[in-house]
Amino acid sequence: MVCTIEEVLNVAQKKVALACSVCGSRNYTIAASPNRTVRLEVNKYCKYCGKYTLHRETR
């Protein structure tokens, strides 16, 4: 099996999930950043709620 550099780097990264603040589902994953001390909060689309809601970083 041949892996690309992107695939190898993707496996090595620590990831955290973004959870919907309304229903709690973890819809998105992002790379964890040691420089980010405050948890990330962004408005993203939740397919379970059917609308844009606040998503918070979970660890």
PDB file of C-alpha atoms in Angstrom, residues 1-46:
ATOM      1  CA  MET A   1       0.000   0.000   0.000  1.00  0.00           C
ATOM      2  CA  VAL A   2       1.391   3.375  -1.016  1.00  0.00           C
ATOM      3  CA  CYS A   3       0.556   6.368   1.189  1.00  0.00           C
ATOM      4  CA  THR A   4       0.830   9.989   0.227  1.00  0.00           C
ATOM      5  CA  ILE A   5       2.535  12.500   2.496  1.00  0.00           C
ATOM      6  CA  GLU A   6      -0.828  14.083   3.332  1.00  0.00           C
ATOM      7  CA  GLU A   7      -2.193  10.741   4.549  1.00  0.00           C
ATOM      8  CA  VAL A   8       0.835  10.116   6.757  1.00  0.00           C
ATOM      9  CA  LEU A   9       0.649  13.606   8.270  1.00  0.00           C
ATOM     10  CA  ASN A  10      -3.102  13.301   8.792  1.00  0.00           C
ATOM     11  CA  VAL A  11      -2.694  10.141  10.874  1.00  0.00           C
ATOM     12  CA  ALA A  12       0.000  11.713  13.055  1.00  0.00           C
ATOM     13  CA  GLN A  13      -2.067  14.785  13.966  1.00  0.00           C
ATOM     14  CA  LYS A  14      -4.052  14.950  17.177  1.00  0.00           C
ATOM     15  CA  LYS A  15      -7.675  15.704  16.425  1.00  0.00           C
ATOM     16  CA  VAL A  16     -10.505  17.216  18.417  1.00  0.00           C
ATOM     17  CA  ALA A  17     -14.212  17.214  17.641  1.00  0.00           C
ATOM     18  CA  LEU A  18     -16.624  20.115  17.228  1.00  0.00           C
ATOM     19  CA  ALA A  19     -19.881  19.287  19.011  1.00  0.00           C
ATOM     20  CA  CYS A  20     -23.231  20.954  18.310  1.00  0.00           C
ATOM     21  CA  SER A  21     -24.346  22.986  21.328  1.00  0.00           C
ATOM     22  CA  VAL A  22     -28.024  22.167  20.641  1.00  0.00           C
ATOM     23  CA  CYS A  23     -28.113  18.393  20.085  1.00  0.00           C
ATOM     24  CA  GLY A  24     -24.564  17.460  21.156  1.00  0.00           C
ATOM     25  CA  SER A  25     -23.644  15.511  18.022  1.00  0.00           C
ATOM     26  CA  ARG A  26     -19.986  15.621  17.034  1.00  0.00           C
ATOM     27  CA  ASN A  27     -20.223  16.581  13.371  1.00  0.00           C
ATOM     28  CA  TYR A  28     -16.744  17.923  12.603  1.00  0.00           C
ATOM     29  CA  THR A  29     -13.129  17.128  13.471  1.00  0.00           C
ATOM     30  CA  ILE A  30     -10.227  19.560  13.371  1.00  0.00           C
ATOM     31  CA  ALA A  31      -6.519  19.352  14.098  1.00  0.00           C
ATOM     32  CA  ALA A  32      -5.620  20.162  17.691  1.00  0.00           C
ATOM     33  CA  SER A  33      -3.418  23.212  18.069  1.00  0.00           C
ATOM     34  CA  PRO A  34      -1.166  23.595  21.118  1.00  0.00           C
ATOM     35  CA  ASN A  35      -1.212  27.380  20.533  1.00  0.00           C
ATOM     36  CA  ARG A  36      -4.978  27.572  21.048  1.00  0.00           C
ATOM     37  CA  THR A  37      -5.649  27.861  24.784  1.00  0.00           C
ATOM     38  CA  VAL A  38      -9.346  28.812  24.576  1.00  0.00           C
ATOM     39  CA  ARG A  39     -11.761  26.283  23.144  1.00  0.00           C
ATOM     40  CA  LEU A  40     -12.868  27.076  19.604  1.00  0.00           C
ATOM     41  CA  GLU A  41     -16.504  28.103  19.022  1.00  0.00           C
ATOM     42  CA  VAL A  42     -17.820  28.483  15.465  1.00  0.00           C
ATOM     43  CA  ASN A  43     -21.193  28.507  13.735  1.00  0.00           C
ATOM     44  CA  LYS A  44     -21.413  25.395  11.548  1.00  0.00           C
ATOM     45  CA  TYR A  45     -24.255  23.532   9.867  1.00  0.00           C
ATOM     46  CA  CYS A  46     -25.666  20.638  11.905  1.00  0.00           C
TER      47      CYS A  46
END
